[in-house]
Coordinates of C-alpha atoms in Angstrom, one line a residue:
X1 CA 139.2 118.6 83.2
X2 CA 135.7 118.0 81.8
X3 CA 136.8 116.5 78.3
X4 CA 136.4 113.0 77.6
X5 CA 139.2 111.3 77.5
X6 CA 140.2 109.6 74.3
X7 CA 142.9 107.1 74.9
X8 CA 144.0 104.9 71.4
X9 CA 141.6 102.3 70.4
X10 CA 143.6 99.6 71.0
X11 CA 144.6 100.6 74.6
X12 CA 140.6 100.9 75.8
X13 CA 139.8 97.9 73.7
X14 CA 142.4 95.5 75.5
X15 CA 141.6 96.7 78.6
X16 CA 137.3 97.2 79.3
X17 CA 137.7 93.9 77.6
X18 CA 138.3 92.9 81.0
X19 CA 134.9 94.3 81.8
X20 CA 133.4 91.8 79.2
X21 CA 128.3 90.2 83.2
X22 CA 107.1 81.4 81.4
X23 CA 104.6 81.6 84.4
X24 CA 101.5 79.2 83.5
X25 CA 98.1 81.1 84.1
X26 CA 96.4 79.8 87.1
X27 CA 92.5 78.9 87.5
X28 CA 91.7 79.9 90.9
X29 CA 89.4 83.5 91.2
X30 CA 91.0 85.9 93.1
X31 CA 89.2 86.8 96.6
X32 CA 88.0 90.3 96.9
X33 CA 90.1 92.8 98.5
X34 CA 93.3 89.9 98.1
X35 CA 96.4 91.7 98.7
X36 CA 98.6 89.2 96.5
X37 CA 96.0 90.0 93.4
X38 CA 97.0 92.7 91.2
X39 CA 94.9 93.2 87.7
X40 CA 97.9 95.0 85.3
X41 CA 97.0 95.9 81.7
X42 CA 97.6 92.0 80.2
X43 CA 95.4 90.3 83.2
X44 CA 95.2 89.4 87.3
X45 CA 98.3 88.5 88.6
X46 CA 98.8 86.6 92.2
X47 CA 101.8 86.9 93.6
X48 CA 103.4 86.5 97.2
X49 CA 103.6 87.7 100.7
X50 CA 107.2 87.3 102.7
X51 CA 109.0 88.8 105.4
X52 CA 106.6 92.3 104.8
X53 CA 107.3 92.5 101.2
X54 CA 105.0 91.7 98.3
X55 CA 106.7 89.7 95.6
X56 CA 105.4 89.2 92.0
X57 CA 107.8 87.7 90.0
X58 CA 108.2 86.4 86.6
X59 CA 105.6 89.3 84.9
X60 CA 105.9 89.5 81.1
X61 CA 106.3 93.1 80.1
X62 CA 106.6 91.9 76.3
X63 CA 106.0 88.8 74.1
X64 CA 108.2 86.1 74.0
X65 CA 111.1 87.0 71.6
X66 CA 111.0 83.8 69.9
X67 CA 111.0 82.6 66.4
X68 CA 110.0 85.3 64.0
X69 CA 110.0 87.6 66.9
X70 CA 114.2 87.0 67.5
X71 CA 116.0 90.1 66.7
X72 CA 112.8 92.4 66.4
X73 CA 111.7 95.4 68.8
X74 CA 109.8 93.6 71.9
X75 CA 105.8 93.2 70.6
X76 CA 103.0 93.5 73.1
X77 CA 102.2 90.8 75.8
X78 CA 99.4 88.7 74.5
X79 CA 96.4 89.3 77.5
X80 CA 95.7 86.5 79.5
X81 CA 92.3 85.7 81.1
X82 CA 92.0 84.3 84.6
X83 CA 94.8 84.7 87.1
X84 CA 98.3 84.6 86.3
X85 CA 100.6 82.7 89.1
X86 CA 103.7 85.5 89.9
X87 CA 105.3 83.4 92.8
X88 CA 109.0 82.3 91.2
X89 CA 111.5 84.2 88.6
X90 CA 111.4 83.6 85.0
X91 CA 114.7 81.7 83.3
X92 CA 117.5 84.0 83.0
X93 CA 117.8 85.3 79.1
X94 CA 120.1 83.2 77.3
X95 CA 123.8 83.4 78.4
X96 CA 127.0 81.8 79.0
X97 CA 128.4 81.7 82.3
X98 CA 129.8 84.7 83.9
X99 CA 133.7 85.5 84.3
X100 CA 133.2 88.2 87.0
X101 CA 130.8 88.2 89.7
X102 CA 129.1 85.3 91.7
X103 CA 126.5 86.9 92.4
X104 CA 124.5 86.8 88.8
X105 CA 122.2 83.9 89.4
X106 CA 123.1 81.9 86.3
X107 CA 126.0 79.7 87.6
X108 CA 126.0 77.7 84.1
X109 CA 124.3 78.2 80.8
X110 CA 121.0 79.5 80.2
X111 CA 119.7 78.2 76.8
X112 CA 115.6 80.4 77.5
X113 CA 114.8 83.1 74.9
X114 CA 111.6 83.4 76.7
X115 CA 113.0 85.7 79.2
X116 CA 111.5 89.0 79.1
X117 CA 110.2 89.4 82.4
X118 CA 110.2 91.6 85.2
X119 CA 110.1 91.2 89.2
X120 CA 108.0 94.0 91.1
X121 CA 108.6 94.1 95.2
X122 CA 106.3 96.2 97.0
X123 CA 105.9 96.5 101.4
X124 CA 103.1 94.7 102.1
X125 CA 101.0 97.8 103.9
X126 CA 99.5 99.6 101.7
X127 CA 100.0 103.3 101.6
X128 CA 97.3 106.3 100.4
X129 CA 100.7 107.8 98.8
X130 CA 101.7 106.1 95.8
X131 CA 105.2 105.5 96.5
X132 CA 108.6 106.0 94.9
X133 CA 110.1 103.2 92.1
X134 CA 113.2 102.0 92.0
X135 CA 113.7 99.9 87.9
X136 CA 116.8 98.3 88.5
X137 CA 119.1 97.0 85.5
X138 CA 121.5 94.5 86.4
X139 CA 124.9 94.4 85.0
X140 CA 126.9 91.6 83.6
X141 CA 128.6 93.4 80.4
X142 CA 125.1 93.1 78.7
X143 CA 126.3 89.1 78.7
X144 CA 124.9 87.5 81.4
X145 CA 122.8 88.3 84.8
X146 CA 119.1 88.3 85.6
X147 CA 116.9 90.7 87.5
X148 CA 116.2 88.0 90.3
X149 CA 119.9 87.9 91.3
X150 CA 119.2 91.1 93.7
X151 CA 117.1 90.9 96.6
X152 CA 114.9 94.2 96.8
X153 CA 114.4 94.3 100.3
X154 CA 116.9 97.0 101.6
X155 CA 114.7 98.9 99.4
X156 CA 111.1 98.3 99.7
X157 CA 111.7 98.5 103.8
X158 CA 112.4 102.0 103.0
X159 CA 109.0 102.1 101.2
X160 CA 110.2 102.0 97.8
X161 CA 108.5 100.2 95.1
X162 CA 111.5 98.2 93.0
X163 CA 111.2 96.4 89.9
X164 CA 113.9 93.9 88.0
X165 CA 114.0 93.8 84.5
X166 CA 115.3 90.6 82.5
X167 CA 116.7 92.0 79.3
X168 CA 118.1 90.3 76.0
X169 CA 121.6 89.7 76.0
X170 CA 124.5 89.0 74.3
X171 CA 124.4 88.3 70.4
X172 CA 120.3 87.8 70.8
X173 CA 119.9 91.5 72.9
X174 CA 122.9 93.5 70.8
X175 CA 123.4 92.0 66.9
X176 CA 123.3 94.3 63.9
X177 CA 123.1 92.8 60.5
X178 CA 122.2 94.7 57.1
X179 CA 119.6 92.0 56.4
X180 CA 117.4 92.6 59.9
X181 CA 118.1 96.3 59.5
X182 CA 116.6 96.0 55.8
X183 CA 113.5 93.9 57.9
X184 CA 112.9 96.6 60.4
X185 CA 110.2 99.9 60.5
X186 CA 113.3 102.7 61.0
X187 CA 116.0 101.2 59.0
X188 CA 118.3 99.9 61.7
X189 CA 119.3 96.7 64.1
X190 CA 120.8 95.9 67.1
X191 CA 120.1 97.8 70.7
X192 CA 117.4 94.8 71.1
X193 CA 118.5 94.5 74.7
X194 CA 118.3 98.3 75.1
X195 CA 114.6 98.0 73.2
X196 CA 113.6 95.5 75.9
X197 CA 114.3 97.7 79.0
X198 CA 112.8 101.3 77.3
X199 CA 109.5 98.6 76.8
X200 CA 110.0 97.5 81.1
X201 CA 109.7 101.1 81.6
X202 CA 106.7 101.8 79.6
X203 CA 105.3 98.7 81.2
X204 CA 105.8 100.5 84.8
X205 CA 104.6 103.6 83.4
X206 CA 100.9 101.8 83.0
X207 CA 100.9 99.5 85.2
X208 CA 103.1 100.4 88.2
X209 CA 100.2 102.3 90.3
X210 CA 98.4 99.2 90.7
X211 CA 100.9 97.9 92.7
X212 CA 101.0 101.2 94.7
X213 CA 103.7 103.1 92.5
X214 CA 104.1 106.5 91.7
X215 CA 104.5 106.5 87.9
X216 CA 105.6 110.1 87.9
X217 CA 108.6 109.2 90.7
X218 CA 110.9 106.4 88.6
X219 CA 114.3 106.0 89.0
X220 CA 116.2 103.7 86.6
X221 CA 119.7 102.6 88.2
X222 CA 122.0 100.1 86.9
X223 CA 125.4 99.2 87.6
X224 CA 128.3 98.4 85.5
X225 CA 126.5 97.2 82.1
X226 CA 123.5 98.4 83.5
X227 CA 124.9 101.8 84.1
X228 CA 125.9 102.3 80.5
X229 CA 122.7 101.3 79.4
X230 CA 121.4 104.1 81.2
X231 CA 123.5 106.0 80.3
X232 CA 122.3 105.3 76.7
X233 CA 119.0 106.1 78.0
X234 CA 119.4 109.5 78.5
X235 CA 120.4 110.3 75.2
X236 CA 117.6 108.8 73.1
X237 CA 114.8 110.2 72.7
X238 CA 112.5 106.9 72.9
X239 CA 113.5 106.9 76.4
X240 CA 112.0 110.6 77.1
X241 CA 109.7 110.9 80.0
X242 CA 110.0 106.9 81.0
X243 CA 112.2 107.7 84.4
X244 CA 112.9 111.0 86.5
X245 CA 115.8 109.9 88.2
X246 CA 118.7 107.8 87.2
X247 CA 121.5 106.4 89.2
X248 CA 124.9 105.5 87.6
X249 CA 127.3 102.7 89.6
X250 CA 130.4 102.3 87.9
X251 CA 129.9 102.4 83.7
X252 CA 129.5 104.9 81.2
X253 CA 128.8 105.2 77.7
X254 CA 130.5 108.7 77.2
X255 CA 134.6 107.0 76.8
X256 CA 135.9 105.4 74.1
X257 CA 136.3 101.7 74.4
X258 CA 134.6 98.3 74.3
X259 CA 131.4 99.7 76.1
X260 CA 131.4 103.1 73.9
X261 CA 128.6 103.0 71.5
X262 CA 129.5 102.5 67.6
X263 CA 128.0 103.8 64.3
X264 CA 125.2 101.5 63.0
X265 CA 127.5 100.8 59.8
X266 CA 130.5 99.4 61.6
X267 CA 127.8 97.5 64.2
X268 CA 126.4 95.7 60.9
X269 CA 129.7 95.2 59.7
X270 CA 130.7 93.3 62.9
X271 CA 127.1 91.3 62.8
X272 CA 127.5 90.1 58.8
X273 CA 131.1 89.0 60.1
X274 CA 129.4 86.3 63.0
X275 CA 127.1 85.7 60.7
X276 CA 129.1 84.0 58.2
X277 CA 131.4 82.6 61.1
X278 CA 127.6 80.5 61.9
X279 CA 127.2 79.3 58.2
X280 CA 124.8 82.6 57.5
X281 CA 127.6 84.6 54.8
X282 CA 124.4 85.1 51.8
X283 CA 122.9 88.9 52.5
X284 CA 120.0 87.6 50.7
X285 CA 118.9 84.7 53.3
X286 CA 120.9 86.0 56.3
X287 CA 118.1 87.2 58.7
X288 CA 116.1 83.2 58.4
X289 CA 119.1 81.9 58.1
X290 CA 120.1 83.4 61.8
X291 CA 116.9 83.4 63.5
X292 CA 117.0 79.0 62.2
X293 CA 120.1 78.7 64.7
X294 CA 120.2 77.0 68.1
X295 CA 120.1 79.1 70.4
X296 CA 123.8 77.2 71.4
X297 CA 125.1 77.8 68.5
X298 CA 125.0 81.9 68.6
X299 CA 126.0 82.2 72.4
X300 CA 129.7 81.2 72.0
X301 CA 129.7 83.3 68.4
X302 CA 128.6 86.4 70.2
X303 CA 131.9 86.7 71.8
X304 CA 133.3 88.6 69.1
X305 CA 130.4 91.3 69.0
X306 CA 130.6 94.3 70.5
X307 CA 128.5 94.4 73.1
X308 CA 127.2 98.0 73.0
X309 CA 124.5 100.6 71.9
X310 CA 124.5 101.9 67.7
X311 CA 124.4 105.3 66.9
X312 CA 122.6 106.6 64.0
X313 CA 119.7 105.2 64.4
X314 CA 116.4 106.4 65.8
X315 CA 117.4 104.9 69.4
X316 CA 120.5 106.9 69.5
X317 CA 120.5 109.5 66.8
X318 CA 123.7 110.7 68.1
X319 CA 126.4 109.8 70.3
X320 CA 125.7 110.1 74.1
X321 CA 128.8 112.1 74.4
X322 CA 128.0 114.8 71.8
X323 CA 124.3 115.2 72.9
X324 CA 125.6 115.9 76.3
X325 CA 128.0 118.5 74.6
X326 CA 125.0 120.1 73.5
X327 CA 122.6 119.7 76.7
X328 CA 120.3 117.6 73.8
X329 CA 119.3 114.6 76.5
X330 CA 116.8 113.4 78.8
X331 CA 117.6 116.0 81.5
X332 CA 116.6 114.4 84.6
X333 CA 119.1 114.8 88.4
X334 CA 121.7 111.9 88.2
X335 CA 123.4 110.1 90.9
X336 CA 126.2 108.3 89.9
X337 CA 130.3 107.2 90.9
X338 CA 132.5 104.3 91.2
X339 CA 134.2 102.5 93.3
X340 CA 137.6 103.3 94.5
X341 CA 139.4 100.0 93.3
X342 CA 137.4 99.5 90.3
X343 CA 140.2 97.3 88.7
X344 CA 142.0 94.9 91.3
X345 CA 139.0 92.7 90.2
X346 CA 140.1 92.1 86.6
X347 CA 144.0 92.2 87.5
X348 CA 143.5 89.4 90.0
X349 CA 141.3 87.4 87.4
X350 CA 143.2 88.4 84.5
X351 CA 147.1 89.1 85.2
X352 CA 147.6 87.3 88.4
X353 CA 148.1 84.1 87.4
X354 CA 148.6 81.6 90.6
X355 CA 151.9 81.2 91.2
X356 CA 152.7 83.7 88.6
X357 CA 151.7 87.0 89.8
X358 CA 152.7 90.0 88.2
X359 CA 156.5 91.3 89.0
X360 CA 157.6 94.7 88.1
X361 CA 158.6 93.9 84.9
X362 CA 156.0 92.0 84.1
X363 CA 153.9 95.0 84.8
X364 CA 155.8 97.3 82.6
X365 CA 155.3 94.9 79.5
X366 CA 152.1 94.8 80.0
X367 CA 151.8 98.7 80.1
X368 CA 154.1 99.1 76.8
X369 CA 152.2 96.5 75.2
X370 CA 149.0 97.9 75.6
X371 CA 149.8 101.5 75.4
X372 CA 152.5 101.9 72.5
X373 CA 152.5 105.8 72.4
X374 CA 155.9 106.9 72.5
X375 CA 156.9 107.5 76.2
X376 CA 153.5 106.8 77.7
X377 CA 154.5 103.5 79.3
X378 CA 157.6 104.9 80.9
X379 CA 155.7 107.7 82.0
X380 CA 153.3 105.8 83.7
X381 CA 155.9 103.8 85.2
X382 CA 157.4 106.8 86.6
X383 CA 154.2 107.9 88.2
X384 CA 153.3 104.3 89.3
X385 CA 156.6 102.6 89.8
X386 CA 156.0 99.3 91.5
X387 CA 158.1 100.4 94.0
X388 CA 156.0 102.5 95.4
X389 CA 153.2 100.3 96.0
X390 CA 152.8 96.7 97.9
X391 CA 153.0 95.1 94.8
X392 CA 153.3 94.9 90.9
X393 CA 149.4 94.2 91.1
X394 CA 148.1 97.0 93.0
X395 CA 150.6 99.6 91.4
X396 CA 149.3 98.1 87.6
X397 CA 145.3 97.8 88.9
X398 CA 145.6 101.6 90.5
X399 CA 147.1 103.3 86.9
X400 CA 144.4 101.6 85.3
X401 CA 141.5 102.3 88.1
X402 CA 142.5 106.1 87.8
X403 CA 142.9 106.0 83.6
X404 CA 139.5 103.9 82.8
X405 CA 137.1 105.0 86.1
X406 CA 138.1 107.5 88.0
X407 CA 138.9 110.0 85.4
X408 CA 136.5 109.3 83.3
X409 CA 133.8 109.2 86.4
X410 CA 134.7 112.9 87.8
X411 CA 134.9 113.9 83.8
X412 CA 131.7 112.5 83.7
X413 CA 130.0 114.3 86.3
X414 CA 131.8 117.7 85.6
X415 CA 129.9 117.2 81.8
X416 CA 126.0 116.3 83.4
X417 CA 126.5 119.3 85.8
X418 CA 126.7 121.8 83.3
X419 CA 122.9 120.4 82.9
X420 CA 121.2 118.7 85.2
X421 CA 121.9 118.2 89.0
X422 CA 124.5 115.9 90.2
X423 CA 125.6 113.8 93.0
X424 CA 128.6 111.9 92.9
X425 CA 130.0 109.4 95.1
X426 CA 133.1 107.2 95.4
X427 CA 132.5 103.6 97.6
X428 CA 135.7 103.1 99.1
X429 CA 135.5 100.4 101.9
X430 CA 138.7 98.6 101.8
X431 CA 136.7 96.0 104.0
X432 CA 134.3 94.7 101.4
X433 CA 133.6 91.4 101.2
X434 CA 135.7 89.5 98.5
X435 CA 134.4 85.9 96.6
X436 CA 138.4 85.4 95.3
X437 CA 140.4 83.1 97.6
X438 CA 143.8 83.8 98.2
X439 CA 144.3 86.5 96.0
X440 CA 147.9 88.2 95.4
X441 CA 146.6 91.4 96.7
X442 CA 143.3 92.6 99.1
X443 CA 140.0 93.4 96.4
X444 CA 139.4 96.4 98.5
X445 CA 136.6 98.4 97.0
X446 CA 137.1 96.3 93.0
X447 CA 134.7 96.4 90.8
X448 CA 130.7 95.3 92.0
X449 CA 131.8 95.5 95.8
X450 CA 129.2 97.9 96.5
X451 CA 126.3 96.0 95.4
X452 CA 125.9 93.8 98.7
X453 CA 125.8 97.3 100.9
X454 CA 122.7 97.7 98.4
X455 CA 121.5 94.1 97.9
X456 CA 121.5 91.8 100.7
X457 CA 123.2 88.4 100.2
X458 CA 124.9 89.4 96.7
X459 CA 127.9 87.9 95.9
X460 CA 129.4 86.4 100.2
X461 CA 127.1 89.2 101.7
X462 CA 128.0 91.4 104.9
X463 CA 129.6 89.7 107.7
X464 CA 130.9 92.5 110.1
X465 CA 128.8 95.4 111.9
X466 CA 131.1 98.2 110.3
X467 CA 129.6 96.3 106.8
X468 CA 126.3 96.6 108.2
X469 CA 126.3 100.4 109.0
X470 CA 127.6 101.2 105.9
X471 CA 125.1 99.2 104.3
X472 CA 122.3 100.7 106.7
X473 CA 123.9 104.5 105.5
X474 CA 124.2 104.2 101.8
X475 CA 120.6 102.2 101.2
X476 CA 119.6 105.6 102.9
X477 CA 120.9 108.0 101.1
X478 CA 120.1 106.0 97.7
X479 CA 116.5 106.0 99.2
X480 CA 116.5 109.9 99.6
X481 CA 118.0 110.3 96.0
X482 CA 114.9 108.1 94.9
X483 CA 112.3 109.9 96.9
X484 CA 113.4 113.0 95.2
X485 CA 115.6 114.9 97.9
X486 CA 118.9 116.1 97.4
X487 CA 120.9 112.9 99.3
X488 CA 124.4 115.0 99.7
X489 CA 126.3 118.2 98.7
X490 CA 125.9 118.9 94.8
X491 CA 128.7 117.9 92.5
X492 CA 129.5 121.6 90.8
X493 CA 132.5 122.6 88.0
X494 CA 133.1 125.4 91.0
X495 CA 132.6 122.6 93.7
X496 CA 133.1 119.4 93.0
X497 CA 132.0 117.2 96.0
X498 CA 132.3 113.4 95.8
X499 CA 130.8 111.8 98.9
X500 CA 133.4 109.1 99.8
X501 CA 131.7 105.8 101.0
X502 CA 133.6 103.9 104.0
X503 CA 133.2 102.3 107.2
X504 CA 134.6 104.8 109.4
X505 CA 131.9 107.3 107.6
X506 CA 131.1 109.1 104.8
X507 CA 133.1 111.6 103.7
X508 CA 132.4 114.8 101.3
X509 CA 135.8 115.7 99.3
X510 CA 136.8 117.9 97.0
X511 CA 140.2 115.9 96.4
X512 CA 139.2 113.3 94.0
X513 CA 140.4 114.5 90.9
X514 CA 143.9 115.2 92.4
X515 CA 144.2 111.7 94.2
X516 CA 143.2 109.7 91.4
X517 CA 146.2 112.0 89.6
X518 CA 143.8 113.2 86.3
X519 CA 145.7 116.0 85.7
X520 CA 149.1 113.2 84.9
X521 CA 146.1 111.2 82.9
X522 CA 145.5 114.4 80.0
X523 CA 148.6 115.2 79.9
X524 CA 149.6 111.5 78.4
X525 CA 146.4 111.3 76.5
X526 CA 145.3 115.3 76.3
X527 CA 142.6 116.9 78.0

């Protein structure tokens, strides 16, 4: 094990397609010594006090990318005089409405460009100590989601400072077109979205003390888009020195697939396509041509682009993959895993049909449809025969949990671990809440199920005391990991320990890459 896996285009593309998530100045003076007053670089801010947290909310980390600022690097936040009201959430960035989780807060369209804003939550005591951040990027397959969707206070009752980022998305946060590379300082477009959160960083990097952060003690987590951001983070070297932690739920950038990064060329090749699908074909007036568009015209076109970093360019020089080869990243410890059901979510949304579930040779069509190498399908039949399992769904959703996660997340670690410490983790509550009604088979531990042991309320929230104590246990040891201690045994080549997350405890094994059958998964696709 260790290599990453490189299953046929066409089988990762069909399948992580499935995996496709302005505050008005105020007047008033602030009082001296006013705990809800903060002054940041830009101005005074006055945010909030509730239930022992401090809440500022809706804080422009960059200027609104708007106009002639759409598909540019985020410019500087004008500086305000006076004191600016940071008492409610900005819009969402602009999005459609998402397919996966109900969680994300944008339960129809959002149309608002003006988005890029951040949330910072604080405890309301001060503290001598400057305390340990927590910059959290929300998923939503860089399509959809919003920083306010998770509710910090798991987190800053552990004495954490945490901080939500609003990030561009879609076709706005990811396009690449030869004309707006031609327009641009380094040669190159697109990663807009990844642009916007390196800029929240640098934002927390000046301004975070004032709000009793440590600057020097930032971890960046994400999960499922937001992981493979990160991911992207730590190889470019625009990110370098910006966080000193990360933590990975679920994503990566290092496999091959729809979330795998692309060369620049093909990324501008896929961007002049949608732009002549709008009415924008002429290279010559392309660039004012796109950036004239309602915004309601480019959010249904930006299905068809590939939601994902561009290598080659001086964000990512190379691909994340080959810098780890060669240790050339932003070395920092890294916590990361997945969950242990990662794809019963997109077989019940996807295959599962009501009324029309998948039958056992309904499953096996599927499989020799998407994965036409000689033999593979009846191999993986053989290893995963329906029979074997409740169902058609949960034997089909377990091949493709092990093939597209679990592999790839113990490959994953085995790869940072030759370079930076590692701790990896697989949730696993069979128990977790599930927002699907009726489905074919239990959710168990599916895709996002985790995030409500993290985030109170997300998605239907806890309900049960065993849901509670595992909430209580892992908010800890993420906590730890974010303080800067060592929150379980190391993941090691000569030891690899994944700390399995359930209600009846947590569990260190060393079985994970036997269970989740790798060795079966190289030999179909090599090692």
């Amino acid at each position: 094990m260790g290599a990453v896996r490189s299953p046929l285009s066409v089988v990762a593309a069909t399948v992580a397609v499935l995996l496709t998530l302005t505050a008005a100045p105020a007047a008033a003076a602030p009082r001296a010594g006013e705990p809800t007053v903060v002054a940041t670089a830009s101005g005074l801010l006055r945010g909030s006090v509730s239930g022992g947290l401090r809440h500022f909310d809706g804080v422009p980390y960059a200027a609104p990318p708007v106009g002639a600022l759409r598909w540019r690097p985020p410019a500087a936040v004008t500086p305000w005089t006076g004191v600016r009201d940071a008492t409610a959430p900005a819009s969402p960035c602009a999005q459609l409405p998402s397919q996966f989780l109900p969680g994300e807060s944008n339960g129809g369209t959002s149309t608002d460009e003006d988005c890029l804003y951040l949330n910072v939550a604080t405890p309301a005591t001060r503290s001598a100590v400057p305390r340990p951040v927590l910059v959290w990027i929300h998923g939503g397959t860089n399509l959809s989601g919003a920083g306010s969707d998770y509710d910090p206070a798991a987190f800053v009752e552990r004495g954490i400072v945490v901080v939500s980022v609003n990030y561009r998305l879609g076709l706005l946060g990811w396009l690449a077109h030869p004309a707006l590379s031609a327009q641009s300082a380094d040669g190159a477009s697109g990663d807009y979205g990844l642009l916007d959160q390196q800029a929240a960083l640098r934002w927390v990097r000046s301004n975070i003390l004032a709000f009793g952060g440590d600057p020097t003690r930032v971890t960046v987590a994400g999960q499922s888009a937001g992981s493979q951001d990160i991911c992207l983070h730590l190889a470019s070297p625009s990110a370098a020195g910006l966080f000193q932690r990360a933590i990975m739920q679920s994503a990566t950038c290092l496999q091959t697939g729809l979330l795998a990064p692309i060369p620049l060329a093909q990324a501008e090749a896929a961007g002049a396509n949608i732009a002549a699908s709008v009415g924008c074909a002429d290279p010559a007036t392309a660039a004012q041509c796109l950036r004239q568009l309602p915004v309601t015209t480019l959010l249904p076109a930006g299905a068809a682009l590939p939601i994902t970093g561009n290598t080659g360019t001086a964000v990512l020089p190379t691909d994340p993959a080959r810098a780890w080869s060669t240790g050339a990243v932003n070395q920092v410890p890294i916590l990361t895993g997945s969950t242990q059901d990662e794809y019963r979510l997109f077989t019940a949304l996807f295959f599962d049909i009501p009324g029309a579930p998948l039958t056992p040779d309904s499953y096996a069509a599927i499989l020799r449809q998407q994965i036409p190498i000689p033999g593979a399908a009846d191999a993986i039949l053989a290893e995963y025969p329906a029979s074997a399992f409740p169902n058609a769904s949960v034997a089909y959703s377990t091949a493709l949990t092990d093939l597209f996660s679990a592999c790839p997340a113990y490959d994953d670690s085995t790869l940072y671990s030759g370079h930076v410490p590692v701790y990896t983790y697989e949730f696993a509550d069979p128990d977790a809440p599930s927002f699907l009604t009726d489905p074919v088979m239990p959710l168990a531990a599916f895709h996002g199920s985790e995030l409500p042991y993290l985030f109170p309320g997300f998605g239907e929230g806890l309900s049960t005391a065993g849901q509670r104590r595992l909430a209580t246990a892992m908010t800890g040891l993420w906590s730890r990991f974010i303080a800067g201690s060592a929150p379980w045994p190391r993941f090691t080549p000569a030891r690899d320990v994944v700390l399995r997350l359930d209600q009846p405890g947590l569990t260190p094994i060393t079985t994970f890459e036997v269970e989740h059958r790798c060795a079966f998964w190289d030999s179909i696709f090599g090692a």
